[in-house]
Short mmCIF file of C-alpha atoms in Angstrom, two decimals:
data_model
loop_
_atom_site.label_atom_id
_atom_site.label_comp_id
_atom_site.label_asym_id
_atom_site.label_seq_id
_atom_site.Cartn_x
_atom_site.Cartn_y
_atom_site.Cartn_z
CA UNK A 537 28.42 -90.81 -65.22
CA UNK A 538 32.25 -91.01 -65.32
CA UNK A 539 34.77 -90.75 -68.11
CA UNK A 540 36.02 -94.09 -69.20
CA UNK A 541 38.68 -92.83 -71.80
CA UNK A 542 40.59 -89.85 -73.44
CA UNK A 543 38.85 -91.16 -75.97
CA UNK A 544 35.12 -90.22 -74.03
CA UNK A 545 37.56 -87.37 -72.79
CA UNK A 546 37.68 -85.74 -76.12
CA UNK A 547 34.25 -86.44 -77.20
CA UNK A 548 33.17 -84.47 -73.99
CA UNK A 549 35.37 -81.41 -74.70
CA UNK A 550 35.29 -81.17 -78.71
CA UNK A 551 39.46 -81.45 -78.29
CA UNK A 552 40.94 -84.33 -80.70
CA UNK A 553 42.86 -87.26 -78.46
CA UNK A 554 46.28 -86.43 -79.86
CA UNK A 555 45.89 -82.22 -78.71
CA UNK A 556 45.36 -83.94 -75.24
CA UNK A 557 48.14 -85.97 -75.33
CA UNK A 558 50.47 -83.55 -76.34
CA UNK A 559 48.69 -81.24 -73.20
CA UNK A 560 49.76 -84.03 -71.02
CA UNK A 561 53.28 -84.08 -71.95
CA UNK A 562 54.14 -80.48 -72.32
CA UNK A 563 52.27 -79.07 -69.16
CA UNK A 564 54.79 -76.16 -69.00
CA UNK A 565 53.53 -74.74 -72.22
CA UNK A 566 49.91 -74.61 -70.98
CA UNK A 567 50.47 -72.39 -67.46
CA UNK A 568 51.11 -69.14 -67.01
CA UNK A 569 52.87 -67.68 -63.63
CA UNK A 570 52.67 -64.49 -62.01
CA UNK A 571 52.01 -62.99 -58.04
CA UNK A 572 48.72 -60.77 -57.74
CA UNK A 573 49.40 -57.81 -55.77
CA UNK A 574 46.77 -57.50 -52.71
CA UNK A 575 45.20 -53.57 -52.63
CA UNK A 576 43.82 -51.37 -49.95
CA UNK A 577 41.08 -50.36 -51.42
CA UNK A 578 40.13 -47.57 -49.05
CA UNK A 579 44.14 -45.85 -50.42
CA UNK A 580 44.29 -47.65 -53.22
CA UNK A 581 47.74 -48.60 -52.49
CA UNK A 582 49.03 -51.89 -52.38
CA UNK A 583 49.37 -54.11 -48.91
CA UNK A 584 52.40 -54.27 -47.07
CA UNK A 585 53.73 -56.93 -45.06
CA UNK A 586 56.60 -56.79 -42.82
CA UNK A 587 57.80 -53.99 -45.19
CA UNK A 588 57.34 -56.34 -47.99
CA UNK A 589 54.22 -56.02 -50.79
CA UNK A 590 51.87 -58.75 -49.77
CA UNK A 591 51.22 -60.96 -53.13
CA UNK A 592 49.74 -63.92 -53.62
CA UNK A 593 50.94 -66.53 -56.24
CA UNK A 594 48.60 -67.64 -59.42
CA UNK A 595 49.05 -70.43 -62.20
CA UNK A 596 46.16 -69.67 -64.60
CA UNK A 597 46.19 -72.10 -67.24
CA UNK A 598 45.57 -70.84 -71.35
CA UNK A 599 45.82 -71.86 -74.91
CA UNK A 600 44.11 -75.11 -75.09
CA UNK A 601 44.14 -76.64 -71.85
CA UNK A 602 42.46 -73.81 -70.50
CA UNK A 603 39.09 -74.59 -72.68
CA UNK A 604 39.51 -78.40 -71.61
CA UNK A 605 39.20 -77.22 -68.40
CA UNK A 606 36.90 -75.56 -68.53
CA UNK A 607 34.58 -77.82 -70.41
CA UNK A 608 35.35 -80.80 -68.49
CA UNK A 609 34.72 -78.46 -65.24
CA UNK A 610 30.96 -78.38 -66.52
CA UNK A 611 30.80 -82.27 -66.78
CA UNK A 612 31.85 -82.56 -63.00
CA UNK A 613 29.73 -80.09 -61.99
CA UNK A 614 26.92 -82.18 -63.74
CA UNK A 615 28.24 -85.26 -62.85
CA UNK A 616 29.25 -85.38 -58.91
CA UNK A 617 27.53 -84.24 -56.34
CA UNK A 618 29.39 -81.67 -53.72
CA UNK A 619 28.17 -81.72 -50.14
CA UNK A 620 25.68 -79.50 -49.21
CA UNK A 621 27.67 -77.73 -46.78
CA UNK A 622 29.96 -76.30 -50.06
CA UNK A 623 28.85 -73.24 -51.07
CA UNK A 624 32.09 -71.56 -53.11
CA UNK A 625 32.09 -72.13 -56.76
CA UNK A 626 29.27 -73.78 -56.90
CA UNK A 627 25.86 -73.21 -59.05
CA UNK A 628 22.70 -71.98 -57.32
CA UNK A 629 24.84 -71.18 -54.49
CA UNK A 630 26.61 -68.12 -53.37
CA UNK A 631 27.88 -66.34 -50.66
CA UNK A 632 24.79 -65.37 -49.76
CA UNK A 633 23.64 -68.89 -49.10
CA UNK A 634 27.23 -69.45 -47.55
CA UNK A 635 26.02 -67.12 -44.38
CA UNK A 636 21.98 -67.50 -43.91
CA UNK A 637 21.82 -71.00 -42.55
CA UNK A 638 23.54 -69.35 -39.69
CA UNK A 639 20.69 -66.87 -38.76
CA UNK A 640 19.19 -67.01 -35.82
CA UNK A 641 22.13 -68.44 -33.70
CA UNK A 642 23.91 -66.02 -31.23
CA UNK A 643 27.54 -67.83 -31.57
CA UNK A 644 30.14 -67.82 -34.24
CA UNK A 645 33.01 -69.36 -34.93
CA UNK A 646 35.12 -69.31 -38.49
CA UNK A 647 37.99 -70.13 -39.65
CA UNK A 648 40.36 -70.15 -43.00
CA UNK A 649 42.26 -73.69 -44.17
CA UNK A 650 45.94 -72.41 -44.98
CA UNK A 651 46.78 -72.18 -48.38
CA UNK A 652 44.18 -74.37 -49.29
CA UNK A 653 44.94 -74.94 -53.04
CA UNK A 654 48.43 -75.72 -52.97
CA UNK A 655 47.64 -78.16 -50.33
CA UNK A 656 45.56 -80.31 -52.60
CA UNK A 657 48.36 -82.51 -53.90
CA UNK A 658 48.08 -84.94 -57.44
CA UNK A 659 47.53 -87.76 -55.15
CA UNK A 660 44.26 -85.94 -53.17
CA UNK A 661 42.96 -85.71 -56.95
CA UNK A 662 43.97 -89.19 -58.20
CA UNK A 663 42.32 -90.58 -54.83
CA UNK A 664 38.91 -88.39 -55.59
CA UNK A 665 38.78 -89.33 -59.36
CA UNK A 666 38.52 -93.33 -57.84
CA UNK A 667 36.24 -92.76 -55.22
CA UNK A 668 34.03 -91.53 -57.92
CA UNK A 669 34.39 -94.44 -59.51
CA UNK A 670 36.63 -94.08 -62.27
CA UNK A 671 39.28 -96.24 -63.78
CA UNK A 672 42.85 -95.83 -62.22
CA UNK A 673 44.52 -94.90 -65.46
CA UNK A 674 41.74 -92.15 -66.11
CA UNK A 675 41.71 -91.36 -62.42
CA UNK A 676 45.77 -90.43 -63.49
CA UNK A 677 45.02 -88.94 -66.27
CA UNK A 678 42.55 -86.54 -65.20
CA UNK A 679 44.50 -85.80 -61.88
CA UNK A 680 47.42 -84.76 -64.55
CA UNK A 681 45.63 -82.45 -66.24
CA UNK A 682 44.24 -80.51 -63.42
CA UNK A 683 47.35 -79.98 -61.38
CA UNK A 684 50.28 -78.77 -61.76
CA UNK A 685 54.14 -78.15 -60.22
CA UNK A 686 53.28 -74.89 -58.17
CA UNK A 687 55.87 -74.31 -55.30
CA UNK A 688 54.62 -72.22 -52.75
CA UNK A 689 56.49 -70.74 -49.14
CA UNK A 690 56.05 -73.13 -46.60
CA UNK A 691 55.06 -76.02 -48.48
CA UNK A 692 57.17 -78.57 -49.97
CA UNK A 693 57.36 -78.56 -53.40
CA UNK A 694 54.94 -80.71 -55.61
CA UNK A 695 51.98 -81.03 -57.95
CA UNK A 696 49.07 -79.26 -56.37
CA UNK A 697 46.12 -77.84 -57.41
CA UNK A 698 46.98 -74.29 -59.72
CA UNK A 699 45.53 -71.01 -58.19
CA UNK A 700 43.43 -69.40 -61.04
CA UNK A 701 42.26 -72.86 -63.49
CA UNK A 702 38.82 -73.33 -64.54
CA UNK A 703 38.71 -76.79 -62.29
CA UNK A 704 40.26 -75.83 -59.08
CA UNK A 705 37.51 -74.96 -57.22
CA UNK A 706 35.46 -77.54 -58.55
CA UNK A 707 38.01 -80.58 -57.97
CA UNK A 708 38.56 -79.19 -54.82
CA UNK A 709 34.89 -79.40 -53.74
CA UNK A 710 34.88 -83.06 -54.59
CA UNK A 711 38.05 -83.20 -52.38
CA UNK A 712 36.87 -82.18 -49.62
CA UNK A 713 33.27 -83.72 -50.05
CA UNK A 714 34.63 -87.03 -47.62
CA UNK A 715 35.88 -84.19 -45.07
CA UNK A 716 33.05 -82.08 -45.30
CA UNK A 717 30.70 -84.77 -44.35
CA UNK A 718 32.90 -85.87 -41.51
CA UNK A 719 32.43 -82.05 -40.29
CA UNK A 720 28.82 -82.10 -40.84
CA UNK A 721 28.44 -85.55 -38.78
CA UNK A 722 30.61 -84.01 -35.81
CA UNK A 723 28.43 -80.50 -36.05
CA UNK A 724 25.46 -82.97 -36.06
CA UNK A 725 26.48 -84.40 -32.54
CA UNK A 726 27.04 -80.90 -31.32
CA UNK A 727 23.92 -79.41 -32.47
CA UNK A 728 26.11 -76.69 -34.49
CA UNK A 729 25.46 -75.62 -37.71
CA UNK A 730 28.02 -75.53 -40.85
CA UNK A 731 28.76 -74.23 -44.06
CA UNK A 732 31.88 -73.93 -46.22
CA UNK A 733 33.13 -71.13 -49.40
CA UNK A 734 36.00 -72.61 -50.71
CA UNK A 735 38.58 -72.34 -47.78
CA UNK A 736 36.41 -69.91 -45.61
CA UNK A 737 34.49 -72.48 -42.76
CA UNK A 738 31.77 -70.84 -40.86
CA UNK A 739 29.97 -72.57 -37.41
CA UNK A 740 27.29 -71.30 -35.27
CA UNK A 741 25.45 -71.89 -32.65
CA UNK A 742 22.78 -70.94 -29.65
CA UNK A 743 25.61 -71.44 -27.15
CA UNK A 744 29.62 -71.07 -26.09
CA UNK A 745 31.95 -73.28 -28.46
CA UNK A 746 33.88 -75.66 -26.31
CA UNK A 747 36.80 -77.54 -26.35
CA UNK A 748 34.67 -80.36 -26.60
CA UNK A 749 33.81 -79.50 -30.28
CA UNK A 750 36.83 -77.52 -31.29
CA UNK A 751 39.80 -80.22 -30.80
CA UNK A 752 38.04 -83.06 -32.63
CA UNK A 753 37.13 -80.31 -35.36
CA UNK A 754 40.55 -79.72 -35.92
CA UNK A 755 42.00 -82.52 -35.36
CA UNK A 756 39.08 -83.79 -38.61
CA UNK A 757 41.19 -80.80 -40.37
CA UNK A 758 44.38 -82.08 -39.74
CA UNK A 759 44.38 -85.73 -40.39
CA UNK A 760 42.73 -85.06 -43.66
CA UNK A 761 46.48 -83.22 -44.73
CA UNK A 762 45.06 -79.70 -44.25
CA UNK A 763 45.70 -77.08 -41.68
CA UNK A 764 43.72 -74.47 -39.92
CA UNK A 765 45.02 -70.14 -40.05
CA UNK A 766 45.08 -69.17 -36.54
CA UNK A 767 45.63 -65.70 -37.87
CA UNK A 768 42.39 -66.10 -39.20
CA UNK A 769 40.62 -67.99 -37.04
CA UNK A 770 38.35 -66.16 -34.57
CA UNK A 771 35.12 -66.53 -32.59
CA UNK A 772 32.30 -63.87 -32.52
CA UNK A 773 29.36 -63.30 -30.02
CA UNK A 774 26.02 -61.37 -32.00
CA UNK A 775 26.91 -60.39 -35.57
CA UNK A 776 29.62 -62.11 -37.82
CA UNK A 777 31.16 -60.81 -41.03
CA UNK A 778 32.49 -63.21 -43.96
CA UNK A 779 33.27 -63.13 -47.65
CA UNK A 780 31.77 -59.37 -47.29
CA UNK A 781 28.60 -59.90 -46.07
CA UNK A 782 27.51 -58.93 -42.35
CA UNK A 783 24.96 -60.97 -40.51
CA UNK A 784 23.32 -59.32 -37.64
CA UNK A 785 20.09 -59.90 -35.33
CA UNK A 786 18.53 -57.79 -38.13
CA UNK A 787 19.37 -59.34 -41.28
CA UNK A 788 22.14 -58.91 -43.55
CA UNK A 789 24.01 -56.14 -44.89
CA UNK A 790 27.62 -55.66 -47.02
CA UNK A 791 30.31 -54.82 -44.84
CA UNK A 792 32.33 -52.08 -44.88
CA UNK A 793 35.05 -53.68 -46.70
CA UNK A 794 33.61 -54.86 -49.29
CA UNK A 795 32.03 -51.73 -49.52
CA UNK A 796 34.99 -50.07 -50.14
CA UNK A 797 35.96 -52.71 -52.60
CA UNK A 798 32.84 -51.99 -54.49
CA UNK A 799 33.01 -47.84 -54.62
CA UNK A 800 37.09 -48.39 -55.51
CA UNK A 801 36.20 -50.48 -58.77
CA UNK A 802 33.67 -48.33 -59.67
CA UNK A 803 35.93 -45.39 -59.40
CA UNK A 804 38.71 -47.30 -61.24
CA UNK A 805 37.36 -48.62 -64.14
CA UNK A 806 40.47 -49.35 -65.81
CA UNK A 807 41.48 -51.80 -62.57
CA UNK A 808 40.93 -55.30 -64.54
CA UNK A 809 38.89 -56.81 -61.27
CA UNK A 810 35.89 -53.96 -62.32
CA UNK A 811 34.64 -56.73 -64.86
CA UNK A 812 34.17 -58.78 -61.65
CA UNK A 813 32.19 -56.38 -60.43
CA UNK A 814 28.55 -57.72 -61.22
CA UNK A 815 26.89 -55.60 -58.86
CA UNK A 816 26.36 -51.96 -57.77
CA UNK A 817 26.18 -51.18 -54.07
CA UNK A 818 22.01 -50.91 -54.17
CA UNK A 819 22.21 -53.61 -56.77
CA UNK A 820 24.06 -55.98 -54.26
CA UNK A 821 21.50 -55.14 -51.39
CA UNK A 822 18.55 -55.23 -52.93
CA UNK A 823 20.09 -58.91 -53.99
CA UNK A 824 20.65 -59.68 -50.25
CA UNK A 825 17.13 -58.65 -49.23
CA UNK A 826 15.50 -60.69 -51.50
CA UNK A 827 17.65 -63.64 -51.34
CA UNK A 828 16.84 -63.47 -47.68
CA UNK A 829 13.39 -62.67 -47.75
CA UNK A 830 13.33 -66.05 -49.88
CA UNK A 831 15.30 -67.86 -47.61
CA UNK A 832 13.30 -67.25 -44.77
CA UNK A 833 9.52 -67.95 -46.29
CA UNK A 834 11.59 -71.57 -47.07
CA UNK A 835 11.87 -72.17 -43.49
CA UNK A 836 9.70 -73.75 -40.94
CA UNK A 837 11.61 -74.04 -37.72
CA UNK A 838 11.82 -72.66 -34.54
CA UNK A 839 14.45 -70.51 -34.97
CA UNK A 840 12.43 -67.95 -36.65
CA UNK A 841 10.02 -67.80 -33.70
CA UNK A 842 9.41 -64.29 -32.22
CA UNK A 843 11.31 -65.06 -28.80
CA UNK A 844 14.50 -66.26 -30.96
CA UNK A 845 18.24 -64.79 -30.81
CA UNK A 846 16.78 -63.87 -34.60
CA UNK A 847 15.65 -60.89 -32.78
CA UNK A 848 18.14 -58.39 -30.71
CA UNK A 849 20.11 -60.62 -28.61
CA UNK A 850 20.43 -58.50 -25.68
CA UNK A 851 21.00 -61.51 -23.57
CA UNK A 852 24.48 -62.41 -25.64
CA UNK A 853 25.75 -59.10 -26.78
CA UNK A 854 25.41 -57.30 -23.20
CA UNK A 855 26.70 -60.41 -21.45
CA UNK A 856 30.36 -59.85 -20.54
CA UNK A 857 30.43 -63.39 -18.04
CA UNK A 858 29.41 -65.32 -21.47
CA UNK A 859 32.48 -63.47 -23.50
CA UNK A 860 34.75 -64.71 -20.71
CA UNK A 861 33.75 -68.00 -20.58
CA UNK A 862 34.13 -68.18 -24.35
CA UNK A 863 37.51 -67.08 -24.07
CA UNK A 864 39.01 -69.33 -21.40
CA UNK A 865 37.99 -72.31 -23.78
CA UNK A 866 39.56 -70.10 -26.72
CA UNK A 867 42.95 -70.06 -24.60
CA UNK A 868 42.31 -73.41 -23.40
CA UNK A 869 42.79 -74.85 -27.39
CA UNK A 870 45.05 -72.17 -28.10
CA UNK A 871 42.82 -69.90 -30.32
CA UNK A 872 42.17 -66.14 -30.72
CA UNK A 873 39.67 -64.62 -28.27
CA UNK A 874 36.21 -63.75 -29.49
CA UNK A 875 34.76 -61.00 -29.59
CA UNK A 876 31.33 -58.86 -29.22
CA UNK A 877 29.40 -56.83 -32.02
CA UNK A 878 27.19 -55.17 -31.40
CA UNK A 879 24.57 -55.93 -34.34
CA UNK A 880 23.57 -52.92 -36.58
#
């Protein structure tokens, strides 16, 4: 089902035609601006970089655009499928889900797209909205009132998607969708497995990433008007940690960041991210285990079987030749080097 008017537009978000309208030509009025400050949360104190305090820019919209968004967020989520390597921001998936396909495999590579919401321009949108099948005016329409004039360092200026609105992550799901299944079809070819949350991109594998897979991956990246953080980019041998969670040869556990995060908001109650705190610590484990425990009982393959790197991977984690070889083809593509974990 698409939306063939403002007219269907309204009808879908209880919002009369003319509030839209005005929404639509007074964007300015409907966005607020301000930079997040990023916090240690072992100290407490905020992040420095290069002597500077590291922030990070956010446009969340209000008043009445806010609630269209939000309610016309719902209808895409109903509406359009994401592909089923998304896993950010999306129902009946979670971070959690993000990381298990991945067990059982002894290799790990992940990387971070570069300021991946103010990289998803008004025309990224407008193109989505038509692939979907809707009409080019609504395709316009609906591309207008989901972006917005965000300038950000090292970009040039335009009409991106805002940081912080109740459709970013949503629209930018359906963005990527075309991408992600390009991904999935070269991961297919290399028998590697992969799964995205939001702008985090996780692969494994049962063997050494090659150039072979890495310079067509990113060159998929590329051409598709996004780019790759080699800061963040980095290649792990054992046990892999992302979006807080740990996976080693024994299952999963928080990390120790995000433990930290967890006993600082719960010691700072009056920091407003507590009320995004849904979990305690033995809350958030015993979530883990069971979503695990689930997982696994879903799976028949022979991955799981008792001879698997499932188990304690002593032939990858005590294997210096393999961490060497992994890291000449790291060099050879110009990446970090990877690294060995020993699993918990």
């Amino acid at each position: 089902m698409v939306i063939q008017s403002l007219n269907h537009l309204s009808g879908i978000t209880k919002i009369p035609k003319d509030n839209i309208k005005e929404i639509k030509n007074n964007l300015d009025k409907f966005y607020d601006f301000f930079y997040k400050d990023k916090i240690d949360y072992v100290t407490g104190a905020k992040v420095l970089e290069k002597g500077e305090i590291k922030k990070r820019p956010i446009h969340p919209s209000k008043g009445t655009l806010k609630l269209l968004q939000q309610r016309l967020s719902k209808f895409l989520e109903l509406n359009h499928n994401v592909s089923n390597s998304a896993h950010g921001g999306v129902k009946g998936r979670s971070c959690i889900s993000f990381i298990l396909p991945h067990s059982g495999n002894s290799h790990f590579f992940c990387t971070d797209l570069e300021k991946f919401f103010p990289t998803v321009t008004i025309n990224h949108v407008k193109d989505t909205f038509l692939r979907l099948g809707y009409s080019r005016r609504m395709a316009s329409d609906l591309a207008k009132l989901t972006t917005y004039s965000c300038p950000v360092k090292g970009l040039s200026d335009g009409i991106v998607i805002p940081q912080g609105s109740p459709t970013s992550t949503i629209i930018t799901n359906l963005v990527f969708y075309d991408i992600d299944l390009k991904i999935e079809a070269h991961c297919k070819e290399h028998n590697v497995r992969y799964t995205r949350y939001v702008d985090d991109l996780m692969f494994s594998a049962k063997f050494e990433f090659t150039a072979d897979f890495i310079n067509p991956l990113v060159g998929i990246i590329t051409t598709s008007g996004f780019r790759i953080s080699k800061k963040k980019t980095n290649s792990r041998i054992g046990v892999v940690e992302a979006v807080g969670i740990c996976l080693t040869p024994k299952g999963l556990k928080l990390t120790r960041k995000q433990k930290e995060k967890i006993k600082f908001l719960q010691d700072h109650p009056e920091d407003k991210r507590s009320k995004n705190l849904k979990f305690l610590e033995e809350d958030y484990l015993n979530l883990i285990k069971k979503s695990y425990t689930a997982y696994i009982k879903t799976l028949n393959s022979p991955m799981l079987s008792d001879d698997d790197s499932l188990g304690k991977l002593k032939d990858t984690v005590h294997f210096p030749k393999k961490l060497a070889k992994a890291n000449k083809i790291l060099n050879e593509v110009g990446l970090p080097k990877a690294k060995i974990k020993k699993g918990a």
